[in-house]
Short mmCIF file of C-alpha atoms in Angstrom, two decimals:
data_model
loop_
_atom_site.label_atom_id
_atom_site.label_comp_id
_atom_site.label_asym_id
_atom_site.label_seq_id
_atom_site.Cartn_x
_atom_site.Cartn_y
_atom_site.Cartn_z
CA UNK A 1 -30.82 266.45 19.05
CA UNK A 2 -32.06 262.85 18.26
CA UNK A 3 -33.42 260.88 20.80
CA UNK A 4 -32.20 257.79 18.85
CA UNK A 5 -30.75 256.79 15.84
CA UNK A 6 -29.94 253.53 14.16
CA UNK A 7 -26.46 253.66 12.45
CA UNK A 8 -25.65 251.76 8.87
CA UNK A 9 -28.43 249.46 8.21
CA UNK A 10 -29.91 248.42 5.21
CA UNK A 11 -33.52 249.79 5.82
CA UNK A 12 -36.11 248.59 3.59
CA UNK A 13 -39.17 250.59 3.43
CA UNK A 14 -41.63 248.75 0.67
CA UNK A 15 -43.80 251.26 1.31
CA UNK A 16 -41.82 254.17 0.06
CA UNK A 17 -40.00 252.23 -2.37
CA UNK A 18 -36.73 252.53 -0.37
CA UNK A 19 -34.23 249.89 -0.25
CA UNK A 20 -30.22 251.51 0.51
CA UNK A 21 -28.02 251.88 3.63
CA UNK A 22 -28.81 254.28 5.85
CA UNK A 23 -29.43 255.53 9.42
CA UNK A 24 -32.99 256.30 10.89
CA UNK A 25 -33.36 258.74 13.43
CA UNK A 26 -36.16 258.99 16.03
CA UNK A 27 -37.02 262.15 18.22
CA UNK A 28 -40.71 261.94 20.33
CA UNK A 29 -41.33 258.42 19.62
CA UNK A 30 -41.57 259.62 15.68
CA UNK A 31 -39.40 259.01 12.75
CA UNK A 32 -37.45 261.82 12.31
CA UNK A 33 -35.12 261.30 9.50
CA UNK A 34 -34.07 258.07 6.96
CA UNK A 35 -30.77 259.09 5.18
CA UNK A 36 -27.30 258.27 4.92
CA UNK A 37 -23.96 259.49 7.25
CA UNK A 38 -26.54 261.13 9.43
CA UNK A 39 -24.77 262.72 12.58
CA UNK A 40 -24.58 260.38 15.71
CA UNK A 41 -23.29 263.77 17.94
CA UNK A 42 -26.67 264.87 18.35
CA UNK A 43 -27.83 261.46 19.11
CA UNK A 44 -28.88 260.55 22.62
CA UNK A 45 -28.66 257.33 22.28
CA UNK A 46 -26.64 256.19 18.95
CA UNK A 47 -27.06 252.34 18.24
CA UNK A 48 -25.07 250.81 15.25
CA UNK A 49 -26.54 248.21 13.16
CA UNK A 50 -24.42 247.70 10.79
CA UNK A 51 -25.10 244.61 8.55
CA UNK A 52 -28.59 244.66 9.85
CA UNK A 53 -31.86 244.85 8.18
CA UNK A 54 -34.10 247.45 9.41
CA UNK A 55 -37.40 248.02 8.49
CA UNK A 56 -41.26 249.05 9.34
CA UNK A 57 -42.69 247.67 12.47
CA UNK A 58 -43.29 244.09 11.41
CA UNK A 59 -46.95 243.66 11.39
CA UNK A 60 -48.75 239.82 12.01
CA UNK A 61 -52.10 239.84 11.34
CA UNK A 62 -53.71 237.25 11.89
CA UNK A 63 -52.51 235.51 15.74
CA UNK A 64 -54.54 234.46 19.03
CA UNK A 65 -53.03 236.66 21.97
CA UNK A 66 -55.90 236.47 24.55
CA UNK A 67 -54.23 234.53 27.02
CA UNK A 68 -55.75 233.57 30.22
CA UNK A 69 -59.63 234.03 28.17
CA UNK A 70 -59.05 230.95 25.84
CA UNK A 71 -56.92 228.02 26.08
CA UNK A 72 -55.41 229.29 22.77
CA UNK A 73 -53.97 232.87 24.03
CA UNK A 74 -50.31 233.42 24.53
CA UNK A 75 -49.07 236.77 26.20
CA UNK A 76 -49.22 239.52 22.91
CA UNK A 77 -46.03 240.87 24.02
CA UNK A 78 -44.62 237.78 23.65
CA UNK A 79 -45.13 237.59 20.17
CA UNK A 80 -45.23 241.11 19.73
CA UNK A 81 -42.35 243.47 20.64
CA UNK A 82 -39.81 241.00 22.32
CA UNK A 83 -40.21 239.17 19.12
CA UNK A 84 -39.50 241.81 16.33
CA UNK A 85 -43.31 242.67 15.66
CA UNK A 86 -44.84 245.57 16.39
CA UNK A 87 -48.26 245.09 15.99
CA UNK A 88 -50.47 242.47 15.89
CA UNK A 89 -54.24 241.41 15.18
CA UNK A 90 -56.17 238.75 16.95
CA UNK A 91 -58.47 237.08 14.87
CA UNK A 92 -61.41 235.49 16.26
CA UNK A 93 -60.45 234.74 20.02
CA UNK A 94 -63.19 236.50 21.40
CA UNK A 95 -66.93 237.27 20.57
CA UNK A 96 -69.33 240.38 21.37
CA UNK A 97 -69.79 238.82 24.62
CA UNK A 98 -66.36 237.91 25.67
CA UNK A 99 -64.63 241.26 23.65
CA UNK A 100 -64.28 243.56 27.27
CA UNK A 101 -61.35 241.72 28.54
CA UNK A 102 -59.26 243.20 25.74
CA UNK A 103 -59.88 246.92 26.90
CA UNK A 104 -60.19 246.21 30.67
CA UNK A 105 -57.40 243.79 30.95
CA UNK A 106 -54.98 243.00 28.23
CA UNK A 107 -54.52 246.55 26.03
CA UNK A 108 -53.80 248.30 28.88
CA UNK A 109 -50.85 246.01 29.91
CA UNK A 110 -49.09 245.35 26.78
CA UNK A 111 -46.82 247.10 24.63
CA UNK A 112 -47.46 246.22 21.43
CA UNK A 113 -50.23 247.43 18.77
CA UNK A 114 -53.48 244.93 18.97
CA UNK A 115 -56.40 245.27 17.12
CA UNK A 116 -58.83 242.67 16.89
CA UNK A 117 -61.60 240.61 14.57
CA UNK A 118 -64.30 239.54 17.15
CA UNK A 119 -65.63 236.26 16.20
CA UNK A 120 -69.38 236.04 15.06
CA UNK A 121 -69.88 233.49 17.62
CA UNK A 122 -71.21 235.24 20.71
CA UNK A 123 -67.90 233.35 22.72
CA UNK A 124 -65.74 233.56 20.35
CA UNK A 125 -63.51 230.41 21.12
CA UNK A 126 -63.99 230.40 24.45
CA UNK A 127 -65.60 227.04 23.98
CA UNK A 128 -64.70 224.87 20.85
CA UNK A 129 -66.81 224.32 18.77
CA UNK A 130 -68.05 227.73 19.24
CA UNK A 131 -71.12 227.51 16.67
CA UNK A 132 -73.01 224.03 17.57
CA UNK A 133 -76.60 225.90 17.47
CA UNK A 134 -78.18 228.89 15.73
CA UNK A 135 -78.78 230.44 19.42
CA UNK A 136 -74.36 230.86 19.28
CA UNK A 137 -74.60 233.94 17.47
CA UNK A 138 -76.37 237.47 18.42
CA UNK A 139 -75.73 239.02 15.43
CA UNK A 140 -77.41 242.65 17.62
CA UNK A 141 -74.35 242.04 19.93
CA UNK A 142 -71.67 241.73 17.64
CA UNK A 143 -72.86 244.88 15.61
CA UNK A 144 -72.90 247.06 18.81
CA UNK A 145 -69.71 245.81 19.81
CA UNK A 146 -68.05 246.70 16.29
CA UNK A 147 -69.77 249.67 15.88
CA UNK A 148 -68.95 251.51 19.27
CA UNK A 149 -64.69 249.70 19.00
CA UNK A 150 -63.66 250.63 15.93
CA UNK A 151 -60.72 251.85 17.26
CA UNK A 152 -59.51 248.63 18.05
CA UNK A 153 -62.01 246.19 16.33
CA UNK A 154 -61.33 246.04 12.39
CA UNK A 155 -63.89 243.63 12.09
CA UNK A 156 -65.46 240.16 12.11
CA UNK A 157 -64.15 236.90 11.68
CA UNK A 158 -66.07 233.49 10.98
CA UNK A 159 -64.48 229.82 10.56
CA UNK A 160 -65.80 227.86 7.39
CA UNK A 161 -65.77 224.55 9.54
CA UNK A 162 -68.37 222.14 11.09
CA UNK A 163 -70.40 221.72 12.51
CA UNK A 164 -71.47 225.36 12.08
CA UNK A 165 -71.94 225.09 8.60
CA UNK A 166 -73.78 221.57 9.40
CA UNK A 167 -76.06 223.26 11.11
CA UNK A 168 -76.54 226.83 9.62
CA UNK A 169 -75.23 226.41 6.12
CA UNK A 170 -74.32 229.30 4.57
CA UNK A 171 -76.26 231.67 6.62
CA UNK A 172 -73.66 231.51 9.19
CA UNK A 173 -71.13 233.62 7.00
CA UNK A 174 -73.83 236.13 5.71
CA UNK A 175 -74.54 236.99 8.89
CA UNK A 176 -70.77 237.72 9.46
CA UNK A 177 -71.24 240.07 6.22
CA UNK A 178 -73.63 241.63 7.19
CA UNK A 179 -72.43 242.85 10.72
CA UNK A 180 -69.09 243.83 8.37
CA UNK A 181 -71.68 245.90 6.22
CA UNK A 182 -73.33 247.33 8.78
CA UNK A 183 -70.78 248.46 10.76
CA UNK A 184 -68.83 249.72 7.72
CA UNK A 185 -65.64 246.90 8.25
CA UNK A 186 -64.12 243.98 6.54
CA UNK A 187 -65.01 240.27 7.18
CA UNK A 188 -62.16 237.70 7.97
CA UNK A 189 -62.72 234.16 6.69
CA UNK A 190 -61.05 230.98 8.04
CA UNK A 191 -61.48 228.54 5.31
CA UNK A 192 -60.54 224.81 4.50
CA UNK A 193 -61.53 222.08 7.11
CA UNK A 194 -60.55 218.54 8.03
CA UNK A 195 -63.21 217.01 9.68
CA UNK A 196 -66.99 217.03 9.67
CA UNK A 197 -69.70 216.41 7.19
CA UNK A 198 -67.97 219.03 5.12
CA UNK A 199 -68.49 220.08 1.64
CA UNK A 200 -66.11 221.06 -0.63
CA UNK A 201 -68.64 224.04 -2.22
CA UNK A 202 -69.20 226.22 0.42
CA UNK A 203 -65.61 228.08 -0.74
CA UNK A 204 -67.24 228.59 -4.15
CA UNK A 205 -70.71 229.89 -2.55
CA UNK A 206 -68.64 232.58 -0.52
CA UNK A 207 -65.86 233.41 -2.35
CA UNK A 208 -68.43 235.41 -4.69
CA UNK A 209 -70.08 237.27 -1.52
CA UNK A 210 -66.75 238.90 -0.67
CA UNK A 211 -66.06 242.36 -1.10
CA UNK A 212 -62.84 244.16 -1.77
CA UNK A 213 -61.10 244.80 1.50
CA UNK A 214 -62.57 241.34 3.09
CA UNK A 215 -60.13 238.71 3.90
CA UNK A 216 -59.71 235.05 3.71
CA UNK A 217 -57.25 233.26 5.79
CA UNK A 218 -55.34 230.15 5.44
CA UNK A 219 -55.32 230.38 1.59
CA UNK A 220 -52.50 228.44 0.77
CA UNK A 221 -54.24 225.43 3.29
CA UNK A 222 -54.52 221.54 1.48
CA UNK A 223 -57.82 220.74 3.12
CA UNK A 224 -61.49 220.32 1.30
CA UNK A 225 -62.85 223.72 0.97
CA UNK A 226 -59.87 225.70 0.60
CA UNK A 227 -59.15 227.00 -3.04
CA UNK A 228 -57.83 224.13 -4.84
CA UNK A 229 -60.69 221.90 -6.00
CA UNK A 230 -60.34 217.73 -5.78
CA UNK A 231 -57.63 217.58 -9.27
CA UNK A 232 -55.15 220.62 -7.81
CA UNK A 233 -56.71 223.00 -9.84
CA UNK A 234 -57.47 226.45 -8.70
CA UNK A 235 -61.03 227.50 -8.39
CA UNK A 236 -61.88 230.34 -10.74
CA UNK A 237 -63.83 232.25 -7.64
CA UNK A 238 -60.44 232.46 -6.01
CA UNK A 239 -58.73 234.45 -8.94
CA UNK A 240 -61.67 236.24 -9.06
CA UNK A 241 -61.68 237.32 -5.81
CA UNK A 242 -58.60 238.20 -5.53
CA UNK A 243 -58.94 240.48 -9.02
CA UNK A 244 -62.16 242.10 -7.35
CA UNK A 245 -60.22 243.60 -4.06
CA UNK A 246 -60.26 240.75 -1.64
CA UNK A 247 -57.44 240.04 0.29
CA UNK A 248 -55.33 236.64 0.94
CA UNK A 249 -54.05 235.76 4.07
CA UNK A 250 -51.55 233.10 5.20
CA UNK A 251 -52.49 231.99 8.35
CA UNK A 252 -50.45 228.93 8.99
CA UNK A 253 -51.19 227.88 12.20
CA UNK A 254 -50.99 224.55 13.49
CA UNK A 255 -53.10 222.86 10.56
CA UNK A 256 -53.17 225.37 7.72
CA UNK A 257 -50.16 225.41 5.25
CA UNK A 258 -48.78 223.20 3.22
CA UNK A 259 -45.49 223.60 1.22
CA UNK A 260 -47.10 221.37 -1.93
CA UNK A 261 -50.22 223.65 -2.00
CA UNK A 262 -48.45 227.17 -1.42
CA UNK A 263 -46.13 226.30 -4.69
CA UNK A 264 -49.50 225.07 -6.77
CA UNK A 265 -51.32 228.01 -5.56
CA UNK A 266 -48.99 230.69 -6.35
CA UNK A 267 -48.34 228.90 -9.99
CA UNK A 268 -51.59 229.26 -10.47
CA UNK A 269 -51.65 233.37 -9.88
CA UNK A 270 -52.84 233.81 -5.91
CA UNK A 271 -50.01 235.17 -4.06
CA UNK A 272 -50.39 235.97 -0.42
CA UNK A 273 -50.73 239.43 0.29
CA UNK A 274 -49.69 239.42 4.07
CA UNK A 275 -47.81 236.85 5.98
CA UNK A 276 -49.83 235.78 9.22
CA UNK A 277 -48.75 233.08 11.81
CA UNK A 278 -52.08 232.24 13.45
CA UNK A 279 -49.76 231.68 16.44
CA UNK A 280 -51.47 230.09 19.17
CA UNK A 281 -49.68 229.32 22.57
CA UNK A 282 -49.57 225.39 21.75
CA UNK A 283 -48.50 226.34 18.14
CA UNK A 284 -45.89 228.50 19.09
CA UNK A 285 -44.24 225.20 20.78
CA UNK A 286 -45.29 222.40 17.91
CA UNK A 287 -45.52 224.02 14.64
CA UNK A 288 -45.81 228.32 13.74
CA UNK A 289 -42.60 229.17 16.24
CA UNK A 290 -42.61 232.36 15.43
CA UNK A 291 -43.15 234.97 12.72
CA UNK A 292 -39.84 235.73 11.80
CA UNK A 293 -39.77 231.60 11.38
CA UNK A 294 -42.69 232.66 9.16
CA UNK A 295 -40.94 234.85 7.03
CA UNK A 296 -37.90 232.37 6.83
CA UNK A 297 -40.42 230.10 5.26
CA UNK A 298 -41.18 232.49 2.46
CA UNK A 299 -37.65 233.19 1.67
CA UNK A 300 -37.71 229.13 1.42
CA UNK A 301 -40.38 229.64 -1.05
CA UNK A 302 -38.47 231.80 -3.30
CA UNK A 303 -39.80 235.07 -2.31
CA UNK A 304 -37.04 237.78 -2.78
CA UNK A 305 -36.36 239.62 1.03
CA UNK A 306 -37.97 242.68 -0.55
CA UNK A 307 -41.37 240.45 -1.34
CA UNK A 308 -41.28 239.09 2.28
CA UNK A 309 -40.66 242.45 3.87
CA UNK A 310 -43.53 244.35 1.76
CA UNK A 311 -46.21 241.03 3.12
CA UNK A 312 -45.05 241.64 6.51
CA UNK A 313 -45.01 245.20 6.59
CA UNK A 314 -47.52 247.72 4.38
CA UNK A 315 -48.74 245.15 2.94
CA UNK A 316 -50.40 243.99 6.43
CA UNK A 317 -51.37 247.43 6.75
CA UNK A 318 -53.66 247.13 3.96
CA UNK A 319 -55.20 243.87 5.24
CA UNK A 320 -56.15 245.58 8.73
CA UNK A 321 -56.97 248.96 7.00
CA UNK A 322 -54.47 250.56 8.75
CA UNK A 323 -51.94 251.99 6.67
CA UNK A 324 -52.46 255.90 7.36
CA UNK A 325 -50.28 254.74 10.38
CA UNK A 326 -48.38 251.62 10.76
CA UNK A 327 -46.22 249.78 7.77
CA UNK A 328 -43.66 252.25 6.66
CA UNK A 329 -41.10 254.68 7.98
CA UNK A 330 -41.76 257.94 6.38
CA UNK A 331 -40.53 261.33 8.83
CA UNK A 332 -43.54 261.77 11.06
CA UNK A 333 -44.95 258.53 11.29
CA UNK A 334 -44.56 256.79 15.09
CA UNK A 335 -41.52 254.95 15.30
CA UNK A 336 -42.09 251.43 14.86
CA UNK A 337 -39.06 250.08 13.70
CA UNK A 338 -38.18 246.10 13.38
CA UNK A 339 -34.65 245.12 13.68
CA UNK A 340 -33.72 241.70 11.88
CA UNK A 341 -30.41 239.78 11.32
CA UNK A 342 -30.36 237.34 7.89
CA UNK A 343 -28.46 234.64 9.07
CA UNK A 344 -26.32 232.78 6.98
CA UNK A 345 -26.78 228.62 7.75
CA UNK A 346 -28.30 225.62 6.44
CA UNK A 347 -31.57 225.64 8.07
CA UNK A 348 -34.81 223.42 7.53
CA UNK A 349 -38.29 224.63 7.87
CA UNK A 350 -41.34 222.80 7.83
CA UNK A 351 -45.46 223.15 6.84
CA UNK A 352 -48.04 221.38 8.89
CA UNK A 353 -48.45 218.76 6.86
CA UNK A 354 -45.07 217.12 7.20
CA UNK A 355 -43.46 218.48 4.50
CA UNK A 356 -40.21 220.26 4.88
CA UNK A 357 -37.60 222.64 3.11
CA UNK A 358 -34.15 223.89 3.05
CA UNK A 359 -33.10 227.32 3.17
CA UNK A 360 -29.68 229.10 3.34
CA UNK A 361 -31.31 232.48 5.66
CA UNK A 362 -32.95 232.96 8.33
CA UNK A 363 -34.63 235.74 9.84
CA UNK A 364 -33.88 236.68 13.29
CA UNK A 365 -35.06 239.30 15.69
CA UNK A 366 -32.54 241.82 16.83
CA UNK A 367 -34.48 244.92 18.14
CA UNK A 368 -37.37 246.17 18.10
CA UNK A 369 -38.59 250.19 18.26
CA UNK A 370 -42.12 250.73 19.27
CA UNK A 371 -43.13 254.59 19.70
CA UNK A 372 -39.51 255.39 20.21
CA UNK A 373 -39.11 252.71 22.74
CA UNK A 374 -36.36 249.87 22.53
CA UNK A 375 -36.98 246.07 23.45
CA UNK A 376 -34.55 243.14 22.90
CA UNK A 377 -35.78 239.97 22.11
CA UNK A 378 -36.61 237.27 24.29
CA UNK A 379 -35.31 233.94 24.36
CA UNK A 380 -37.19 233.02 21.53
CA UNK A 381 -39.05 229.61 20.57
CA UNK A 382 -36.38 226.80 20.42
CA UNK A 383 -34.70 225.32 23.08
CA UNK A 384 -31.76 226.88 21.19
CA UNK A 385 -33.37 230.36 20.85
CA UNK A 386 -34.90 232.12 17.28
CA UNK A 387 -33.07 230.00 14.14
CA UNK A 388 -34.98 227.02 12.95
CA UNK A 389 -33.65 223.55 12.97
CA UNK A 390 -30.24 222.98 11.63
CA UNK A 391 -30.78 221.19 8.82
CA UNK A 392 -29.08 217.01 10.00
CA UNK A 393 -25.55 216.35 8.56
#
């Protein structure tokens, strides 16, 4: 007997190459079966989603979730599970000497999957700017804190912004490598900037210094220092890069995407290979929404559904180095299981640099199955709950 089972959706598993209508069933919190015309009479509880798209735990990798700590944070289930993800990775909220609230206070309390990047500042962005001196970072510190959380921690994250590059140059990011090195992890990058006494070459000094499995975030950004150089042009480092095993992130945030430069970017031969909000409590009101919003955007873009759900499933995996156990359905992996509806409508999404497109879907949160366990959706960001803005007669 099933504990549950989802009834006639189309469930799209990029991981296993799997794309057809079918059921799933679920017994101990673990996929059990994906097939068609599977009984519902040993089902305990039998829910049909017919017309539905159902698919791997959706998987956001790159958010700020440590509410009440920073000024940023936003409640992870609230962007997690009662908003079609499953699990989620906070990147850079808190630093070696800020990390214990996560175990102590917030991972015990939530719901959905959180892993985290702690920033190299010892802080993290508790305070903002969170590098304004060389004394900011205890680089012992944030290698005993990796090391002995691995568990949770995937690694480090450092922002490419001033005044910490003002002041340190570029030995602000290799000491981020190096506790990544050293404590056998990746190293997150936040690059582009708007302000400071910022130069457009530290992107091409680190870009090279990168190994595979590192990330940089906010690649398709339109700021100095992100990958397109002053005439639109790609840099080569960035192609390189990305040929040599490093990963690129979205991020888009409340500053960090831009229609014009995602399109140039991509022509040029760097796709994105994970979808990441860099939701933030403000931005979740002004400007990200949501990540289903996020993945709307995409479709905007041209991305076919199966494209979108690969970033925002095993492909996130990869980024967090955790595919042995989230980003695909396959019998005897947990259930995490995201339930979406692509809404027909004429809908209009925007970047952050106030640009905006039109779309004809829209992906909504239905469900969402998380060891077994079913949550609905909440409200959802707009006054008039998950779609984005109609698009004006």
């Amino acid at each position: 007997m099933h504990d549950l089972l989802l009834k006639n959706g189309r469930v799209i598993d990029p991981a296993r190459g799997f794309n057809a209508i079918a059921d799933v069933a679920v017994d101990g919190g673990r996929i059990a079966n994906v097939a068609a015309g599977i009984d519902p009479a040993g089902a305990r509880r039998v829910i049909d989603v017919k017309g539905k798209v159902v698919t791997p735990g959706l998987i956001d990798p790159h958010v700020h979730v440590y509410e009440g700590f920073t000024r940023l944070g936003i409640h992870p289930d609230v962007v997690g599970v009662q908003a079609g993800v499953t699990a989620l990775a906070d990147a850079g909220s808190c630093g070696p000497y800020t990390y214990q609230g996560f175990p102590v206070q917030v991972l015990p309390n939530i719901a959905t999957d959180l892993f985290v990047f702690i920033n190299i500042a010892r802080v993290g962005l508790a305070i903002n700017p969170e590098i304004e001196s060389e004394r900011d970072i205890d680089l012992d510190a944030a290698i005993q804190v990796v090391s002995e959380n691995r568990g949770v921690v995937k690694g480090v994250k450092a922002r490419m912004v001033s005044p910490a590059l003002d002041i340190m140059g570029m030995e602000m990011p290799r000491m981020a490598l190096r506790v990544a090195r050293e404590t056998g992890t990746r190293a997150m990058f936040h690059i582009g900037h708007r302000a400071g006494n910022y130069s457009a070459e530290f992107i091409r000094e680190l870009l090279p210094l990168l190994a595979p499995g590192d990330i940089i975030t906010h690649v398709y950004c339109d700021h100095v220092g992100g990958v397109l150089d002053a005439s639109r042009k790609l840099i080569p480092e960035a192609r390189e890069a990305l040929a040599r095993g490093v990963f690129m992130d979205v991020g888009f945030g409340q500053t960090h995407f831009g229609f014009d430069a995602a399109r140039r970017i991509i022509d040029q031969g760097v796709v994105a290979h994970s979808i990441s909000s860099d939701i933030t409590g403000v931005g979740r009101r002004t400007t990200v929404h949501s990540f289903v919003e996020m993945m709307t955007r995409f479709l905007a873009l041209g991305f076919s559904l199966e494209e979108v759900m690969a970033m925002s499933t095993v492909n996130a995996a990869r980024v967090l180095g955790i595919e042995a156990t989230h980003g695909s359905l396959a019998p005897g992996r947990r259930a995490d299981i995201s339930v979406l509806d692509l809404r027909d409508g004429e809908w209009t999404v925007e970047d952050t640099e106030g640009a905006s497109m039109k779309t004809g879907k829209a992906v909504v949160p239905v469900l969402t199955v998380k060891g077994g366990h079913v949550f609905s959706p909440e409200w959802g960001p707009h006054p008039w709950g998950w779609t984005p803005n109609l698009q004006p007669e």
